[in-house]
Amino acid sequence: MEARSRWTFLSNHAHVTVALAQNPELRLRDLAEQVGVTERAVAQILVDLEAAGVISRGRDGRRNVYTVHRGVPLRHPLECHRVVGDILGAVLGEL
């Protein structure tokens, strides 16, 4: 693949959020594989998303279970009039 054709429209943060909205019990390894980044990168993305209130982390036995908070406003000034759920709805075909 050519370098200029490798970019994607959504960020890795958005990809992790979409994956967790589809399956809140995904393991770090599975998230990394789906998004195409390292487990360490996913771990940092999860920290960022949790700090921003986009996700919260719970436990079910030994596994993490994530809740995506769809009502959280997007962060960039161009999108701050929209919420996380708007992106998820578009990507997941929930419109």
JSON list of N, CA and C in Angstrom, two decimals, residues 13-74:
[
{"chain": "A", "resi": 13, "resn": "HIS", "atom": "N", "xyz": [-8.47, 6.43, 18.23]},
{"chain": "A", "resi": 13, "resn": "HIS", "atom": "CA", "xyz": [-9.37, 6.58, 19.38]},
{"chain": "A", "resi": 13, "resn": "HIS", "atom": "C", "xyz": [-10.81, 6.26, 18.96]},
{"chain": "A", "resi": 14, "resn": "ALA", "atom": "N", "xyz": [-11.21, 6.74, 17.80]},
{"chain": "A", "resi": 14, "resn": "ALA", "atom": "CA", "xyz": [-12.55, 6.44, 17.30]},
{"chain": "A", "resi": 14, "resn": "ALA", "atom": "C", "xyz": [-12.69, 4.95, 17.00]},
{"chain": "A", "resi": 15, "resn": "HIS", "atom": "N", "xyz": [-11.66, 4.35, 16.40]},
{"chain": "A", "resi": 15, "resn": "HIS", "atom": "CA", "xyz": [-11.72, 2.92, 16.10]},
{"chain": "A", "resi": 15, "resn": "HIS", "atom": "C", "xyz": [-11.88, 2.08, 17.36]},
{"chain": "A", "resi": 16, "resn": "VAL", "atom": "N", "xyz": [-11.15, 2.41, 18.41]},
{"chain": "A", "resi": 16, "resn": "VAL", "atom": "CA", "xyz": [-11.28, 1.68, 19.68]},
{"chain": "A", "resi": 16, "resn": "VAL", "atom": "C", "xyz": [-12.68, 1.86, 20.24]},
{"chain": "A", "resi": 17, "resn": "THR", "atom": "N", "xyz": [-13.21, 3.06, 20.18]},
{"chain": "A", "resi": 17, "resn": "THR", "atom": "CA", "xyz": [-14.56, 3.33, 20.69]},
{"chain": "A", "resi": 17, "resn": "THR", "atom": "C", "xyz": [-15.61, 2.53, 19.91]},
{"chain": "A", "resi": 18, "resn": "VAL", "atom": "N", "xyz": [-15.49, 2.50, 18.60]},
{"chain": "A", "resi": 18, "resn": "VAL", "atom": "CA", "xyz": [-16.43, 1.73, 17.78]},
{"chain": "A", "resi": 18, "resn": "VAL", "atom": "C", "xyz": [-16.34, 0.24, 18.13]},
{"chain": "A", "resi": 19, "resn": "ALA", "atom": "N", "xyz": [-15.13, -0.28, 18.25]},
{"chain": "A", "resi": 19, "resn": "ALA", "atom": "CA", "xyz": [-14.96, -1.70, 18.58]},
{"chain": "A", "resi": 19, "resn": "ALA", "atom": "C", "xyz": [-15.58, -2.03, 19.93]},
{"chain": "A", "resi": 20, "resn": "LEU", "atom": "N", "xyz": [-15.40, -1.14, 20.91]},
{"chain": "A", "resi": 20, "resn": "LEU", "atom": "CA", "xyz": [-15.98, -1.39, 22.24]},
{"chain": "A", "resi": 20, "resn": "LEU", "atom": "C", "xyz": [-17.49, -1.24, 22.24]},
{"chain": "A", "resi": 21, "resn": "ALA", "atom": "N", "xyz": [-18.02, -0.37, 21.39]},
{"chain": "A", "resi": 21, "resn": "ALA", "atom": "CA", "xyz": [-19.47, -0.25, 21.28]},
{"chain": "A", "resi": 21, "resn": "ALA", "atom": "C", "xyz": [-20.07, -1.54, 20.72]},
{"chain": "A", "resi": 22, "resn": "GLN", "atom": "N", "xyz": [-19.32, -2.20, 19.85]},
{"chain": "A", "resi": 22, "resn": "GLN", "atom": "CA", "xyz": [-19.78, -3.46, 19.27]},
{"chain": "A", "resi": 22, "resn": "GLN", "atom": "C", "xyz": [-19.61, -4.63, 20.22]},
{"chain": "A", "resi": 23, "resn": "ASN", "atom": "N", "xyz": [-18.52, -4.60, 21.00]},
{"chain": "A", "resi": 23, "resn": "ASN", "atom": "CA", "xyz": [-18.25, -5.70, 21.93]},
{"chain": "A", "resi": 23, "resn": "ASN", "atom": "C", "xyz": [-17.52, -5.15, 23.16]},
{"chain": "A", "resi": 24, "resn": "PRO", "atom": "N", "xyz": [-18.25, -4.86, 24.24]},
{"chain": "A", "resi": 24, "resn": "PRO", "atom": "CA", "xyz": [-17.65, -4.23, 25.42]},
{"chain": "A", "resi": 24, "resn": "PRO", "atom": "C", "xyz": [-16.71, -5.14, 26.21]},
{"chain": "A", "resi": 25, "resn": "GLU", "atom": "N", "xyz": [-16.60, -6.39, 25.82]},
{"chain": "A", "resi": 25, "resn": "GLU", "atom": "CA", "xyz": [-15.74, -7.33, 26.55]},
{"chain": "A", "resi": 25, "resn": "GLU", "atom": "C", "xyz": [-14.45, -7.66, 25.80]},
{"chain": "A", "resi": 26, "resn": "LEU", "atom": "N", "xyz": [-14.13, -6.90, 24.77]},
{"chain": "A", "resi": 26, "resn": "LEU", "atom": "CA", "xyz": [-12.91, -7.18, 24.01]},
{"chain": "A", "resi": 26, "resn": "LEU", "atom": "C", "xyz": [-11.67, -7.07, 24.88]},
{"chain": "A", "resi": 27, "resn": "ARG", "atom": "N", "xyz": [-10.75, -7.98, 24.67]},
{"chain": "A", "resi": 27, "resn": "ARG", "atom": "CA", "xyz": [-9.46, -7.92, 25.36]},
{"chain": "A", "resi": 27, "resn": "ARG", "atom": "C", "xyz": [-8.55, -6.93, 24.65]},
{"chain": "A", "resi": 28, "resn": "LEU", "atom": "N", "xyz": [-7.55, -6.45, 25.36]},
{"chain": "A", "resi": 28, "resn": "LEU", "atom": "CA", "xyz": [-6.57, -5.52, 24.81]},
{"chain": "A", "resi": 28, "resn": "LEU", "atom": "C", "xyz": [-5.98, -6.08, 23.51]},
{"chain": "A", "resi": 29, "resn": "ARG", "atom": "N", "xyz": [-5.63, -7.33, 23.52]},
{"chain": "A", "resi": 29, "resn": "ARG", "atom": "CA", "xyz": [-5.04, -7.99, 22.36]},
{"chain": "A", "resi": 29, "resn": "ARG", "atom": "C", "xyz": [-6.00, -7.95, 21.16]},
{"chain": "A", "resi": 30, "resn": "ASP", "atom": "N", "xyz": [-7.26, -8.21, 21.41]},
{"chain": "A", "resi": 30, "resn": "ASP", "atom": "CA", "xyz": [-8.25, -8.20, 20.34]},
{"chain": "A", "resi": 30, "resn": "ASP", "atom": "C", "xyz": [-8.48, -6.79, 19.80]},
{"chain": "A", "resi": 31, "resn": "LEU", "atom": "N", "xyz": [-8.52, -5.82, 20.70]},
{"chain": "A", "resi": 31, "resn": "LEU", "atom": "CA", "xyz": [-8.66, -4.42, 20.27]},
{"chain": "A", "resi": 31, "resn": "LEU", "atom": "C", "xyz": [-7.48, -4.02, 19.39]},
{"chain": "A", "resi": 32, "resn": "ALA", "atom": "N", "xyz": [-6.27, -4.36, 19.83]},
{"chain": "A", "resi": 32, "resn": "ALA", "atom": "CA", "xyz": [-5.07, -4.01, 19.07]},
{"chain": "A", "resi": 32, "resn": "ALA", "atom": "C", "xyz": [-5.11, -4.62, 17.68]},
{"chain": "A", "resi": 33, "resn": "GLU", "atom": "N", "xyz": [-5.54, -5.86, 17.59]},
{"chain": "A", "resi": 33, "resn": "GLU", "atom": "CA", "xyz": [-5.61, -6.54, 16.29]},
{"chain": "A", "resi": 33, "resn": "GLU", "atom": "C", "xyz": [-6.65, -5.88, 15.39]},
{"chain": "A", "resi": 34, "resn": "GLN", "atom": "N", "xyz": [-7.81, -5.56, 15.94]},
{"chain": "A", "resi": 34, "resn": "GLN", "atom": "CA", "xyz": [-8.87, -4.93, 15.13]},
{"chain": "A", "resi": 34, "resn": "GLN", "atom": "C", "xyz": [-8.47, -3.55, 14.64]},
{"chain": "A", "resi": 35, "resn": "VAL", "atom": "N", "xyz": [-7.84, -2.77, 15.51]},
{"chain": "A", "resi": 35, "resn": "VAL", "atom": "CA", "xyz": [-7.49, -1.39, 15.16]},
{"chain": "A", "resi": 35, "resn": "VAL", "atom": "C", "xyz": [-6.21, -1.33, 14.32]},
{"chain": "A", "resi": 36, "resn": "GLY", "atom": "N", "xyz": [-5.34, -2.33, 14.51]},
{"chain": "A", "resi": 36, "resn": "GLY", "atom": "CA", "xyz": [-4.09, -2.35, 13.75]},
{"chain": "A", "resi": 36, "resn": "GLY", "atom": "C", "xyz": [-2.98, -1.58, 14.40]},
{"chain": "A", "resi": 37, "resn": "VAL", "atom": "N", "xyz": [-2.98, -1.57, 15.75]},
{"chain": "A", "resi": 37, "resn": "VAL", "atom": "CA", "xyz": [-1.94, -0.90, 16.52]},
{"chain": "A", "resi": 37, "resn": "VAL", "atom": "C", "xyz": [-1.45, -1.87, 17.60]},
{"chain": "A", "resi": 38, "resn": "THR", "atom": "N", "xyz": [-0.45, -1.46, 18.36]},
{"chain": "A", "resi": 38, "resn": "THR", "atom": "CA", "xyz": [0.08, -2.31, 19.41]},
{"chain": "A", "resi": 38, "resn": "THR", "atom": "C", "xyz": [-0.83, -2.32, 20.64]},
{"chain": "A", "resi": 39, "resn": "GLU", "atom": "N", "xyz": [-0.66, -3.33, 21.47]},
{"chain": "A", "resi": 39, "resn": "GLU", "atom": "CA", "xyz": [-1.41, -3.39, 22.71]},
{"chain": "A", "resi": 39, "resn": "GLU", "atom": "C", "xyz": [-1.08, -2.19, 23.60]},
{"chain": "A", "resi": 40, "resn": "ARG", "atom": "N", "xyz": [0.15, -1.76, 23.58]},
{"chain": "A", "resi": 40, "resn": "ARG", "atom": "CA", "xyz": [0.55, -0.59, 24.37]},
{"chain": "A", "resi": 40, "resn": "ARG", "atom": "C", "xyz": [-0.18, 0.66, 23.89]},
{"chain": "A", "resi": 41, "resn": "ALA", "atom": "N", "xyz": [-0.32, 0.81, 22.57]},
{"chain": "A", "resi": 41, "resn": "ALA", "atom": "CA", "xyz": [-1.05, 1.96, 22.03]},
{"chain": "A", "resi": 41, "resn": "ALA", "atom": "C", "xyz": [-2.52, 1.90, 22.46]},
{"chain": "A", "resi": 42, "resn": "VAL", "atom": "N", "xyz": [-3.12, 0.71, 22.41]},
{"chain": "A", "resi": 42, "resn": "VAL", "atom": "CA", "xyz": [-4.51, 0.57, 22.84]},
{"chain": "A", "resi": 42, "resn": "VAL", "atom": "C", "xyz": [-4.65, 0.91, 24.31]},
{"chain": "A", "resi": 43, "resn": "ALA", "atom": "N", "xyz": [-3.71, 0.46, 25.13]},
{"chain": "A", "resi": 43, "resn": "ALA", "atom": "CA", "xyz": [-3.76, 0.75, 26.57]},
{"chain": "A", "resi": 43, "resn": "ALA", "atom": "C", "xyz": [-3.76, 2.25, 26.81]},
{"chain": "A", "resi": 44, "resn": "GLN", "atom": "N", "xyz": [-2.95, 3.00, 26.08]},
{"chain": "A", "resi": 44, "resn": "GLN", "atom": "CA", "xyz": [-2.91, 4.46, 26.23]},
{"chain": "A", "resi": 44, "resn": "GLN", "atom": "C", "xyz": [-4.19, 5.10, 25.71]},
{"chain": "A", "resi": 45, "resn": "ILE", "atom": "N", "xyz": [-4.72, 4.58, 24.62]},
{"chain": "A", "resi": 45, "resn": "ILE", "atom": "CA", "xyz": [-5.99, 5.10, 24.09]},
{"chain": "A", "resi": 45, "resn": "ILE", "atom": "C", "xyz": [-7.10, 4.89, 25.12]},
{"chain": "A", "resi": 46, "resn": "LEU", "atom": "N", "xyz": [-7.13, 3.73, 25.76]},
{"chain": "A", "resi": 46, "resn": "LEU", "atom": "CA", "xyz": [-8.15, 3.46, 26.79]},
{"chain": "A", "resi": 46, "resn": "LEU", "atom": "C", "xyz": [-8.01, 4.42, 27.95]},
{"chain": "A", "resi": 47, "resn": "VAL", "atom": "N", "xyz": [-6.79, 4.73, 28.35]},
{"chain": "A", "resi": 47, "resn": "VAL", "atom": "CA", "xyz": [-6.56, 5.71, 29.41]},
{"chain": "A", "resi": 47, "resn": "VAL", "atom": "C", "xyz": [-7.11, 7.07, 28.98]},
{"chain": "A", "resi": 48, "resn": "ASP", "atom": "N", "xyz": [-6.82, 7.48, 27.74]},
{"chain": "A", "resi": 48, "resn": "ASP", "atom": "CA", "xyz": [-7.31, 8.76, 27.23]},
{"chain": "A", "resi": 48, "resn": "ASP", "atom": "C", "xyz": [-8.83, 8.81, 27.21]},
{"chain": "A", "resi": 49, "resn": "LEU", "atom": "N", "xyz": [-9.45, 7.74, 26.68]},
{"chain": "A", "resi": 49, "resn": "LEU", "atom": "CA", "xyz": [-10.91, 7.70, 26.57]},
{"chain": "A", "resi": 49, "resn": "LEU", "atom": "C", "xyz": [-11.57, 7.71, 27.95]},
{"chain": "A", "resi": 50, "resn": "GLU", "atom": "N", "xyz": [-10.97, 7.00, 28.89]},
{"chain": "A", "resi": 50, "resn": "GLU", "atom": "CA", "xyz": [-11.53, 6.97, 30.25]},
{"chain": "A", "resi": 50, "resn": "GLU", "atom": "C", "xyz": [-11.39, 8.33, 30.92]},
{"chain": "A", "resi": 51, "resn": "ALA", "atom": "N", "xyz": [-10.25, 8.97, 30.74]},
{"chain": "A", "resi": 51, "resn": "ALA", "atom": "CA", "xyz": [-10.02, 10.30, 31.33]},
{"chain": "A", "resi": 51, "resn": "ALA", "atom": "C", "xyz": [-11.00, 11.33, 30.76]},
{"chain": "A", "resi": 52, "resn": "ALA", "atom": "N", "xyz": [-11.37, 11.18, 29.49]},
{"chain": "A", "resi": 52, "resn": "ALA", "atom": "CA", "xyz": [-12.29, 12.10, 28.84]},
{"chain": "A", "resi": 52, "resn": "ALA", "atom": "C", "xyz": [-13.76, 11.77, 29.13]},
{"chain": "A", "resi": 53, "resn": "GLY", "atom": "N", "xyz": [-13.99, 10.66, 29.84]},
{"chain": "A", "resi": 53, "resn": "GLY", "atom": "CA", "xyz": [-15.35, 10.27, 30.17]},
{"chain": "A", "resi": 53, "resn": "GLY", "atom": "C", "xyz": [-16.10, 9.56, 29.05]},
{"chain": "A", "resi": 54, "resn": "VAL", "atom": "N", "xyz": [-15.39, 9.19, 27.99]},
{"chain": "A", "resi": 54, "resn": "VAL", "atom": "CA", "xyz": [-16.01, 8.52, 26.85]},
{"chain": "A", "resi": 54, "resn": "VAL", "atom": "C", "xyz": [-16.33, 7.07, 27.19]},
{"chain": "A", "resi": 55, "resn": "ILE", "atom": "N", "xyz": [-15.46, 6.44, 27.98]},
{"chain": "A", "resi": 55, "resn": "ILE", "atom": "CA", "xyz": [-15.70, 5.06, 28.42]},
{"chain": "A", "resi": 55, "resn": "ILE", "atom": "C", "xyz": [-15.52, 4.97, 29.92]},
{"chain": "A", "resi": 56, "resn": "SER", "atom": "N", "xyz": [-16.09, 3.95, 30.50]},
{"chain": "A", "resi": 56, "resn": "SER", "atom": "CA", "xyz": [-15.76, 3.57, 31.87]},
{"chain": "A", "resi": 56, "resn": "SER", "atom": "C", "xyz": [-15.47, 2.08, 31.86]},
{"chain": "A", "resi": 57, "resn": "ARG", "atom": "N", "xyz": [-14.67, 1.67, 32.82]},
{"chain": "A", "resi": 57, "resn": "ARG", "atom": "CA", "xyz": [-14.19, 0.31, 32.87]},
{"chain": "A", "resi": 57, "resn": "ARG", "atom": "C", "xyz": [-14.75, -0.37, 34.12]},
{"chain": "A", "resi": 58, "resn": "GLY", "atom": "N", "xyz": [-15.32, -1.53, 33.93]},
{"chain": "A", "resi": 58, "resn": "GLY", "atom": "CA", "xyz": [-15.80, -2.34, 35.04]},
{"chain": "A", "resi": 58, "resn": "GLY", "atom": "C", "xyz": [-15.16, -3.71, 34.96]},
{"chain": "A", "resi": 59, "resn": "ARG", "atom": "N", "xyz": [-15.50, -4.58, 35.88]},
{"chain": "A", "resi": 59, "resn": "ARG", "atom": "CA", "xyz": [-14.93, -5.92, 35.90]},
{"chain": "A", "resi": 59, "resn": "ARG", "atom": "C", "xyz": [-16.05, -6.95, 35.89]},
{"chain": "A", "resi": 60, "resn": "ASP", "atom": "N", "xyz": [-15.80, -8.04, 35.20]},
{"chain": "A", "resi": 60, "resn": "ASP", "atom": "CA", "xyz": [-16.65, -9.21, 35.24]},
{"chain": "A", "resi": 60, "resn": "ASP", "atom": "C", "xyz": [-15.70, -10.38, 35.46]},
{"chain": "A", "resi": 61, "resn": "GLY", "atom": "N", "xyz": [-15.54, -10.75, 36.72]},
{"chain": "A", "resi": 61, "resn": "GLY", "atom": "CA", "xyz": [-14.52, -11.75, 37.06]},
{"chain": "A", "resi": 61, "resn": "GLY", "atom": "C", "xyz": [-13.15, -11.16, 36.81]},
{"chain": "A", "resi": 62, "resn": "ARG", "atom": "N", "xyz": [-12.39, -11.82, 35.95]},
{"chain": "A", "resi": 62, "resn": "ARG", "atom": "CA", "xyz": [-11.03, -11.36, 35.65]},
{"chain": "A", "resi": 62, "resn": "ARG", "atom": "C", "xyz": [-10.98, -10.45, 34.42]},
{"chain": "A", "resi": 63, "resn": "ARG", "atom": "N", "xyz": [-12.10, -10.24, 33.77]},
{"chain": "A", "resi": 63, "resn": "ARG", "atom": "CA", "xyz": [-12.12, -9.48, 32.52]},
{"chain": "A", "resi": 63, "resn": "ARG", "atom": "C", "xyz": [-12.61, -8.05, 32.73]},
{"chain": "A", "resi": 64, "resn": "ASN", "atom": "N", "xyz": [-12.06, -7.16, 31.94]},
{"chain": "A", "resi": 64, "resn": "ASN", "atom": "CA", "xyz": [-12.58, -5.80, 31.89]},
{"chain": "A", "resi": 64, "resn": "ASN", "atom": "C", "xyz": [-13.82, -5.78, 31.00]},
{"chain": "A", "resi": 65, "resn": "VAL", "atom": "N", "xyz": [-14.78, -4.98, 31.39]},
{"chain": "A", "resi": 65, "resn": "VAL", "atom": "CA", "xyz": [-15.97, -4.73, 30.58]},
{"chain": "A", "resi": 65, "resn": "VAL", "atom": "C", "xyz": [-16.09, -3.22, 30.47]},
{"chain": "A", "resi": 66, "resn": "TYR", "atom": "N", "xyz": [-16.25, -2.74, 29.26]},
{"chain": "A", "resi": 66, "resn": "TYR", "atom": "CA", "xyz": [-16.26, -1.30, 29.01]},
{"chain": "A", "resi": 66, "resn": "TYR", "atom": "C", "xyz": [-17.67, -0.82, 28.68]},
{"chain": "A", "resi": 67, "resn": "THR", "atom": "N", "xyz": [-17.99, 0.36, 29.17]},
{"chain": "A", "resi": 67, "resn": "THR", "atom": "CA", "xyz": [-19.23, 1.03, 28.82]},
{"chain": "A", "resi": 67, "resn": "THR", "atom": "C", "xyz": [-18.87, 2.28, 28.05]},
{"chain": "A", "resi": 68, "resn": "VAL", "atom": "N", "xyz": [-19.46, 2.43, 26.87]},
{"chain": "A", "resi": 68, "resn": "VAL", "atom": "CA", "xyz": [-19.25, 3.63, 26.06]},
{"chain": "A", "resi": 68, "resn": "VAL", "atom": "C", "xyz": [-20.37, 4.61, 26.39]},
{"chain": "A", "resi": 69, "resn": "HIS", "atom": "N", "xyz": [-19.99, 5.82, 26.75]},
{"chain": "A", "resi": 69, "resn": "HIS", "atom": "CA", "xyz": [-20.95, 6.87, 27.11]},
{"chain": "A", "resi": 69, "resn": "HIS", "atom": "C", "xyz": [-21.22, 7.73, 25.88]},
{"chain": "A", "resi": 70, "resn": "ARG", "atom": "N", "xyz": [-22.31, 7.41, 25.22]},
{"chain": "A", "resi": 70, "resn": "ARG", "atom": "CA", "xyz": [-22.63, 8.00, 23.92]},
{"chain": "A", "resi": 70, "resn": "ARG", "atom": "C", "xyz": [-23.00, 9.48, 23.99]},
{"chain": "A", "resi": 71, "resn": "GLY", "atom": "N", "xyz": [-23.34, 9.99, 25.15]},
{"chain": "A", "resi": 71, "resn": "GLY", "atom": "CA", "xyz": [-23.76, 11.38, 25.27]},
{"chain": "A", "resi": 71, "resn": "GLY", "atom": "C", "xyz": [-22.63, 12.38, 25.47]},
{"chain": "A", "resi": 72, "resn": "VAL", "atom": "N", "xyz": [-21.40, 11.90, 25.49]},
{"chain": "A", "resi": 72, "resn": "VAL", "atom": "CA", "xyz": [-20.26, 12.79, 25.71]},
{"chain": "A", "resi": 72, "resn": "VAL", "atom": "C", "xyz": [-19.99, 13.61, 24.44]},
{"chain": "A", "resi": 73, "resn": "PRO", "atom": "N", "xyz": [-19.89, 14.94, 24.58]},
{"chain": "A", "resi": 73, "resn": "PRO", "atom": "CA", "xyz": [-19.63, 15.78, 23.41]},
{"chain": "A", "resi": 73, "resn": "PRO", "atom": "C", "xyz": [-18.26, 15.48, 22.79]},
{"chain": "A", "resi": 74, "resn": "LEU", "atom": "N", "xyz": [-18.18, 15.58, 21.47]},
{"chain": "A", "resi": 74, "resn": "LEU", "atom": "CA", "xyz": [-16.90, 15.45, 20.78]},
{"chain": "A", "resi": 74, "resn": "LEU", "atom": "C", "xyz": [-16.02, 16.64, 21.16]}
]
